[in-house]
GROMACS .gro file of N, CA and C in nm:
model
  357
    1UNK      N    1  -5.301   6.175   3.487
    1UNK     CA    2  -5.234   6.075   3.565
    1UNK      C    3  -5.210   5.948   3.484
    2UNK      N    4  -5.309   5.895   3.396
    2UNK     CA    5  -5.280   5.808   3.374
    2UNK      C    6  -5.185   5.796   3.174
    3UNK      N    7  -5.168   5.925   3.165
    3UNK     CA    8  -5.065   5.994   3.070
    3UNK      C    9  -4.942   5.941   3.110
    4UNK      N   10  -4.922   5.982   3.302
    4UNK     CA   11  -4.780   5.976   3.295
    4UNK      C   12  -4.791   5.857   3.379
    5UNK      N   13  -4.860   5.729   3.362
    5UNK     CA   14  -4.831   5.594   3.412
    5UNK      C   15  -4.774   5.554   3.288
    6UNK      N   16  -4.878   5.585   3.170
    6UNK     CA   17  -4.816   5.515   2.980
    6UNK      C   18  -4.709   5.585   3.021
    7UNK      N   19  -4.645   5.742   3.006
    7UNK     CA   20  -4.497   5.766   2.955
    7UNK      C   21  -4.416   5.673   3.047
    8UNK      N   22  -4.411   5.646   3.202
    8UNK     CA   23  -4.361   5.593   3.270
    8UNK      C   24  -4.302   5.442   3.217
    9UNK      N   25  -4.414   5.356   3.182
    9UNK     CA   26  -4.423   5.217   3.148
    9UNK      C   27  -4.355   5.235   3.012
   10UNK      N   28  -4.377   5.301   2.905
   10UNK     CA   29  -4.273   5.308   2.784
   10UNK      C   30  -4.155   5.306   2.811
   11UNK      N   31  -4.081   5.428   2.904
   11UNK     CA   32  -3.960   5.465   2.948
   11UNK      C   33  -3.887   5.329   2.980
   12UNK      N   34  -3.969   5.294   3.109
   12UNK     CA   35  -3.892   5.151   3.165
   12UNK      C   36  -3.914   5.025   3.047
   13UNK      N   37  -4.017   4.995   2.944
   13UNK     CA   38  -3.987   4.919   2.877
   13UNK      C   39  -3.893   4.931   2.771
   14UNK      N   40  -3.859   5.064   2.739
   14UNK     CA   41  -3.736   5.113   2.671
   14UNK      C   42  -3.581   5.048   2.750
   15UNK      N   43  -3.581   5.126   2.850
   15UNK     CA   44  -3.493   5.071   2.979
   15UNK      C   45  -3.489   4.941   2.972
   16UNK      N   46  -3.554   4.824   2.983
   16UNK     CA   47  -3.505   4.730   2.975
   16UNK      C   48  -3.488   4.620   2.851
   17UNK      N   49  -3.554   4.700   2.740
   17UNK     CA   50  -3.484   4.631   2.612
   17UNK      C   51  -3.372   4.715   2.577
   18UNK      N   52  -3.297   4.808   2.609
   18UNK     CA   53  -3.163   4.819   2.650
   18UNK      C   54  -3.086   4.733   2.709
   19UNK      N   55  -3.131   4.785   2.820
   19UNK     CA   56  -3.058   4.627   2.919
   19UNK      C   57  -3.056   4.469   2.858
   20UNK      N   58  -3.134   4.459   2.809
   20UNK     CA   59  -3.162   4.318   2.722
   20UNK      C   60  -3.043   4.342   2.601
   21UNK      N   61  -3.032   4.411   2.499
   21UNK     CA   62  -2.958   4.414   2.435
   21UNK      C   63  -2.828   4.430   2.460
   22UNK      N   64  -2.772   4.508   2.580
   22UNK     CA   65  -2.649   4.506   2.675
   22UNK      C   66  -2.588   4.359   2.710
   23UNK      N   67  -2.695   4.272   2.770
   23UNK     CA   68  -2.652   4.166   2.772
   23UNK      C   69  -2.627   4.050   2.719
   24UNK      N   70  -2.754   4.100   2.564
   24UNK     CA   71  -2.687   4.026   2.500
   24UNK      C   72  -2.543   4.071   2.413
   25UNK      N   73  -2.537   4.144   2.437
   25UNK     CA   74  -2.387   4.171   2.381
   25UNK      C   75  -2.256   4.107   2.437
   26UNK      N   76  -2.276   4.116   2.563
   26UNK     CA   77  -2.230   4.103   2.675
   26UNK      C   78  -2.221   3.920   2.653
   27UNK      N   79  -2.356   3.860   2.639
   27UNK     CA   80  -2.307   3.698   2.629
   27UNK      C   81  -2.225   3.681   2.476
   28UNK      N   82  -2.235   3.729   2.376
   28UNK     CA   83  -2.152   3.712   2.243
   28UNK      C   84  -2.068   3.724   2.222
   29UNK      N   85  -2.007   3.826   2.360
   29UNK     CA   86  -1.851   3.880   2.429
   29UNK      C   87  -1.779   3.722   2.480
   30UNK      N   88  -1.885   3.645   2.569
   30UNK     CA   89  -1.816   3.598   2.668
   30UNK      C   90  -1.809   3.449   2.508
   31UNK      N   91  -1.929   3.431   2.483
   31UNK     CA   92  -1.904   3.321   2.403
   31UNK      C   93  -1.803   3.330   2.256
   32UNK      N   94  -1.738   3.443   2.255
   32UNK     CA   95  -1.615   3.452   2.140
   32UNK      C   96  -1.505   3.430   2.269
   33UNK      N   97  -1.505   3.421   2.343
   33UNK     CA   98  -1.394   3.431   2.402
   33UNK      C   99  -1.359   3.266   2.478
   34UNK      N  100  -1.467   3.253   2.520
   34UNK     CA  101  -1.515   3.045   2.532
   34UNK      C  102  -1.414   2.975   2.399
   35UNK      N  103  -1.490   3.049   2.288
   35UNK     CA  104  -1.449   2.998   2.112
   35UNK      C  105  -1.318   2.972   2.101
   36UNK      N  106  -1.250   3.104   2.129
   36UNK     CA  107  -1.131   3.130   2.151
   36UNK      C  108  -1.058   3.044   2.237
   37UNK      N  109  -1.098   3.051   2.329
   37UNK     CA  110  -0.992   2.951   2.435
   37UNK      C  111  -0.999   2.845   2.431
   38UNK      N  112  -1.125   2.757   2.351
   38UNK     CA  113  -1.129   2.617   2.338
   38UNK      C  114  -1.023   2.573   2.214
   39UNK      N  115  -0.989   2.648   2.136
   39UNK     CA  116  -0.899   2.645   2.022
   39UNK      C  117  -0.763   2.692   2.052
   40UNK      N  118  -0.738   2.727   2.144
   40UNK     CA  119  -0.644   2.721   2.260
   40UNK      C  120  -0.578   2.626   2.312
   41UNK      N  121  -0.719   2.548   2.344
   41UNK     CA  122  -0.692   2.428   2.446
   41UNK      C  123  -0.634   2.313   2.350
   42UNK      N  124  -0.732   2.345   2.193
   42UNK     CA  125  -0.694   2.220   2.131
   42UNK      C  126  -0.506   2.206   2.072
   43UNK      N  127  -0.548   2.364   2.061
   43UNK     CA  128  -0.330   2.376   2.000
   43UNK      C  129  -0.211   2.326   2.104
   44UNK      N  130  -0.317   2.339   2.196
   44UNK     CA  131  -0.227   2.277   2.332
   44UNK      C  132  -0.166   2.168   2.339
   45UNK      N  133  -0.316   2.129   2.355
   45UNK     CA  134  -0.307   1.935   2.367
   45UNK      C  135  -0.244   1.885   2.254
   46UNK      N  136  -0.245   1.967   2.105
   46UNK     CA  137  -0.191   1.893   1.981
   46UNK      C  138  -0.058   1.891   2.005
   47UNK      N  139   0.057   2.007   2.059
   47UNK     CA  140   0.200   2.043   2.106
   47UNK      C  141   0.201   1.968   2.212
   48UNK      N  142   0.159   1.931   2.293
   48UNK     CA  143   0.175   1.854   2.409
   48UNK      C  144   0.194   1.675   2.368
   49UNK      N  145   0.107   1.664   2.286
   49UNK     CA  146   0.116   1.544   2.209
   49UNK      C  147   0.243   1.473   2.143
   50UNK      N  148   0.251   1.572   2.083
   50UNK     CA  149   0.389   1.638   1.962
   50UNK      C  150   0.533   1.636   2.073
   51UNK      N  151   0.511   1.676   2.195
   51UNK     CA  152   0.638   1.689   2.237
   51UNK      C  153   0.628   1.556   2.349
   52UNK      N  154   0.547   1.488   2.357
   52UNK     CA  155   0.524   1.360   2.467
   52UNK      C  156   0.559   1.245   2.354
   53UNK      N  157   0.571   1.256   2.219
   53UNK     CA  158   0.599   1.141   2.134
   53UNK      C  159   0.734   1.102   2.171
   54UNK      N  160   0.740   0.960   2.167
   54UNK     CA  161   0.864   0.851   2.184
   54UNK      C  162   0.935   0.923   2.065
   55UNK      N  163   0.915   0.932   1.960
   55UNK     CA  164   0.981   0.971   1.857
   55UNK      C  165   1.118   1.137   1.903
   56UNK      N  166   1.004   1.217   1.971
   56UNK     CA  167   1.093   1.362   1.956
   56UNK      C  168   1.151   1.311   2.119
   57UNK      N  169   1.092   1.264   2.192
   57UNK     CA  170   1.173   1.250   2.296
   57UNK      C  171   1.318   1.171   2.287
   58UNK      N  172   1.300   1.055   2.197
   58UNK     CA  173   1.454   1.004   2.183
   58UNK      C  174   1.486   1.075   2.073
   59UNK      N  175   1.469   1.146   2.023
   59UNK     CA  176   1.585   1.257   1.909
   59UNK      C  177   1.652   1.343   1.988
   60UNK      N  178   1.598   1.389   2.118
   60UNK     CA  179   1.642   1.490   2.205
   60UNK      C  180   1.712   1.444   2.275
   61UNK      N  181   1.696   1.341   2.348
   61UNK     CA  182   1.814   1.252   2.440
   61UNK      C  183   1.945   1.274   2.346
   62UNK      N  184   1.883   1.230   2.249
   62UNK     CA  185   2.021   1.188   2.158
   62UNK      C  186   2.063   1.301   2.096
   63UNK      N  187   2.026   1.458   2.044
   63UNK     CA  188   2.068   1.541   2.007
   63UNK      C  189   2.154   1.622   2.133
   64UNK      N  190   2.039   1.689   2.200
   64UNK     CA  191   2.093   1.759   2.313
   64UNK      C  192   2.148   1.718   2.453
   65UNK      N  193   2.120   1.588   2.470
   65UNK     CA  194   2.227   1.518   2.612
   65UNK      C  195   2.319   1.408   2.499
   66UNK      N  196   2.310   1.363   2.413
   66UNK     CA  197   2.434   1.321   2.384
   66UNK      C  198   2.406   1.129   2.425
   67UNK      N  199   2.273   1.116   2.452
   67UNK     CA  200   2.278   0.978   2.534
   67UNK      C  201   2.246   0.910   2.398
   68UNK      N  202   2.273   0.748   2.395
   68UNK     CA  203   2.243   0.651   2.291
   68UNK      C  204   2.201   0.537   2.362
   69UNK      N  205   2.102   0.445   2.277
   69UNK     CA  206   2.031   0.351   2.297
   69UNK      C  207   2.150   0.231   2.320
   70UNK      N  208   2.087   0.168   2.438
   70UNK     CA  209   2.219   0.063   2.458
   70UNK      C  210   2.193  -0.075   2.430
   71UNK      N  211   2.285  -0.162   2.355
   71UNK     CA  212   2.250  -0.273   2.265
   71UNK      C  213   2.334  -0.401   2.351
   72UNK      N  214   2.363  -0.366   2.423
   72UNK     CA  215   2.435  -0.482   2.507
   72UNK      C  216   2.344  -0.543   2.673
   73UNK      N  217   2.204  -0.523   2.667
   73UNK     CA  218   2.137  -0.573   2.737
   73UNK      C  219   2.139  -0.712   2.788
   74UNK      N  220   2.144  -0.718   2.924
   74UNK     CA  221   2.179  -0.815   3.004
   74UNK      C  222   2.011  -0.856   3.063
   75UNK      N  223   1.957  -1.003   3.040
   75UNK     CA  224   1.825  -1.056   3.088
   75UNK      C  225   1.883  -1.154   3.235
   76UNK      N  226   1.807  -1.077   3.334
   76UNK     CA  227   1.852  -1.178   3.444
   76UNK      C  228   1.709  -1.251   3.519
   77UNK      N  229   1.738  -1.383   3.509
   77UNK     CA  230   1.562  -1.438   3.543
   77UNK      C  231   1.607  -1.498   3.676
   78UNK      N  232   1.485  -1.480   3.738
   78UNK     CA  233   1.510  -1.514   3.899
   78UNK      C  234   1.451  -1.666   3.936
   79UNK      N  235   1.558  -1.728   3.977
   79UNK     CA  236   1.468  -1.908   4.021
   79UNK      C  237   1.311  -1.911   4.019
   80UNK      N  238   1.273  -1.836   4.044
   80UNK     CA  239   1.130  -1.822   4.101
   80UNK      C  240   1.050  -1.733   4.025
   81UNK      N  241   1.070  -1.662   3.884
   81UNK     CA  242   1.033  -1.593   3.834
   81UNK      C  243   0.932  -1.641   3.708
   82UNK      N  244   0.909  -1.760   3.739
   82UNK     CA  245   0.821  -1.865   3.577
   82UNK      C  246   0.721  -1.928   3.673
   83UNK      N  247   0.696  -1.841   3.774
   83UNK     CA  248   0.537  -1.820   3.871
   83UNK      C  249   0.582  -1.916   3.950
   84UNK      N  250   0.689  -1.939   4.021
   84UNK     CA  251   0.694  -2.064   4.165
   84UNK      C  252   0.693  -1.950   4.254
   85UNK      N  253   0.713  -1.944   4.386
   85UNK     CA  254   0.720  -1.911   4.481
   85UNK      C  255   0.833  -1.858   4.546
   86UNK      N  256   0.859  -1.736   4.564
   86UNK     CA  257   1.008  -1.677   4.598
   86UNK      C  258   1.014  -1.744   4.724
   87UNK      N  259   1.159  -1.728   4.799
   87UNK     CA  260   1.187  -1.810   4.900
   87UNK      C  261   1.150  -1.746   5.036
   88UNK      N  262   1.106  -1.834   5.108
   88UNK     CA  263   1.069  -1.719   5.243
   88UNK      C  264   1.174  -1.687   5.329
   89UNK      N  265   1.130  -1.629   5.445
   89UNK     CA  266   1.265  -1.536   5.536
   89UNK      C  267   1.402  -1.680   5.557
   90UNK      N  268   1.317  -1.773   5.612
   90UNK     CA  269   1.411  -1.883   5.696
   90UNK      C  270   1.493  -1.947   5.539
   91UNK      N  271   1.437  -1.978   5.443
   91UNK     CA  272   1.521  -1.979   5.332
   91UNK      C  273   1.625  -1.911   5.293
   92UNK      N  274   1.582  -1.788   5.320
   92UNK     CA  275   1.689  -1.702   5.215
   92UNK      C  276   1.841  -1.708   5.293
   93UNK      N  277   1.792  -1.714   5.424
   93UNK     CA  278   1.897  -1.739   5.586
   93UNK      C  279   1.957  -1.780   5.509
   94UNK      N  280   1.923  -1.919   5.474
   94UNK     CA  281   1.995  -2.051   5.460
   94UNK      C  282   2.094  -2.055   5.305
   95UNK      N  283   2.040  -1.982   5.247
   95UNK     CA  284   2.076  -1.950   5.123
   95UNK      C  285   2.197  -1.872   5.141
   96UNK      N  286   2.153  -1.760   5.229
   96UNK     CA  287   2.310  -1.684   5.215
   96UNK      C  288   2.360  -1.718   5.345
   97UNK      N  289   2.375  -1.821   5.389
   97UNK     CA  290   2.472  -1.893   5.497
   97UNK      C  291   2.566  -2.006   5.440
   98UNK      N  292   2.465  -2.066   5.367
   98UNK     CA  293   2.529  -2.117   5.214
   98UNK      C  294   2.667  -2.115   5.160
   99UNK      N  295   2.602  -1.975   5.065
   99UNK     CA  296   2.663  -1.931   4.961
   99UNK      C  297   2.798  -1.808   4.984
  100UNK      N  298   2.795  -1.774   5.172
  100UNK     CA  299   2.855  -1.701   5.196
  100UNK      C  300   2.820  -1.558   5.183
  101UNK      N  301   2.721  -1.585   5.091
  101UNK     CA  302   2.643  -1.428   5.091
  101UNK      C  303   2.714  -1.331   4.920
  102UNK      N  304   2.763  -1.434   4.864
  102UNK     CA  305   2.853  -1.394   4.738
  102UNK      C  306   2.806  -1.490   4.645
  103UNK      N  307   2.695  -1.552   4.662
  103UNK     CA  308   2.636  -1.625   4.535
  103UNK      C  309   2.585  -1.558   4.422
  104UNK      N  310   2.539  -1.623   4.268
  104UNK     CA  311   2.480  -1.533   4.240
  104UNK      C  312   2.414  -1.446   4.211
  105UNK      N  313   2.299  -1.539   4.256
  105UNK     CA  314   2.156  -1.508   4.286
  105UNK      C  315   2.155  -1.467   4.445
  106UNK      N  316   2.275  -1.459   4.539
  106UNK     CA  317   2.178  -1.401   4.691
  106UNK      C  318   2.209  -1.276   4.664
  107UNK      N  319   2.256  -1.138   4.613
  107UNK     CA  320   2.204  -1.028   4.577
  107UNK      C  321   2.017  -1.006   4.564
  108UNK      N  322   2.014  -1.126   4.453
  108UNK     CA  323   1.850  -1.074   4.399
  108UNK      C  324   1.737  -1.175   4.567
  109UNK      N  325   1.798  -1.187   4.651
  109UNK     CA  326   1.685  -1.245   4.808
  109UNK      C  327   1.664  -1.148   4.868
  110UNK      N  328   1.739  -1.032   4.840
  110UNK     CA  329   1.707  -0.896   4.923
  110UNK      C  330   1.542  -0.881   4.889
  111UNK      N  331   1.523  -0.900   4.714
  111UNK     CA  332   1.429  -0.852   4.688
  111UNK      C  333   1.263  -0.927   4.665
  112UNK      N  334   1.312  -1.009   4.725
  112UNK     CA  335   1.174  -1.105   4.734
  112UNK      C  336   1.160  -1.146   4.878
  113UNK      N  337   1.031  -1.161   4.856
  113UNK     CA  338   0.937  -1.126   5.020
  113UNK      C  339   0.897  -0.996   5.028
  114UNK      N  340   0.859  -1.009   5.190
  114UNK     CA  341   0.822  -0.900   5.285
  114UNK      C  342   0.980  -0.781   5.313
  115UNK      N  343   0.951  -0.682   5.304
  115UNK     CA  344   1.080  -0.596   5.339
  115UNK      C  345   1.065  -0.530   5.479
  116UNK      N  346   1.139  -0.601   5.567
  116UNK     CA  347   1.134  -0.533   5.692
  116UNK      C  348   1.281  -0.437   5.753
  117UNK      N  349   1.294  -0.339   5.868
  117UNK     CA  350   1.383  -0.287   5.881
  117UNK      C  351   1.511  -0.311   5.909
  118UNK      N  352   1.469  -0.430   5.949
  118UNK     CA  353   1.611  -0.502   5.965
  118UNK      C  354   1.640  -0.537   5.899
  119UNK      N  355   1.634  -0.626   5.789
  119UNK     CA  356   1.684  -0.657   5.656
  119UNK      C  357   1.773  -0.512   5.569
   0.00000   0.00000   0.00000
């Protein structure tokens, strides 16, 4: 009896340094493949980089749509734009009651203040 408790206990300690070696196979599997995909990730992010540059993005505007950088830029500064205080609702009234509403700054009163639906 106690013959076939030893063969027993060999068997299963056989059995599970199998199993032990299975899995580790099994993790050297998963960690080449981790390896792998992190070098993946990095070729990624390097092309992603590469194609998010100011540089290839305006070569492409300009190769394949045909668009060009425009040199005739217009600066428009608003009365109130060197930190005073834009004009409030009852102002702006008055402003484009004024000006007839064709001045040429009451275009830019739409856009200062509060924006409500009626406006």
């Amino acid at each position: 009896m106690a013959i076939m408790i030893m063969i027993t206990l060999a068997v299963s300690l056989g059995g599970v340094r199998l199993y032990s070696l299975y899995l580790e196979y099994r993790l050297s599997d998963i960690n080449a493949k981790i390896d792998a995909e992190v070098s993946k990730k990095v070729q990624l992010e390097i092309r992603l980089a590469s194609l998010l540059s100011p540089e290839r993005i305006y070569s492409n505007a300009r190769a394949r749509l045909g668009m060009e950088a425009r040199r005739d830029f217009v600066k428009i500064a608003l009365p109130w734009a060197d930190g005073g205080q834009a004009p409030s609702q009852v102002e702006r009234q008055a402003l484009r009651a004024e000006s007839g509403g064709r001045s040429r700054w009451g275009w830019t009163l739409n856009f200062a203040g509060e924006a409500h639906a009626k406006d």
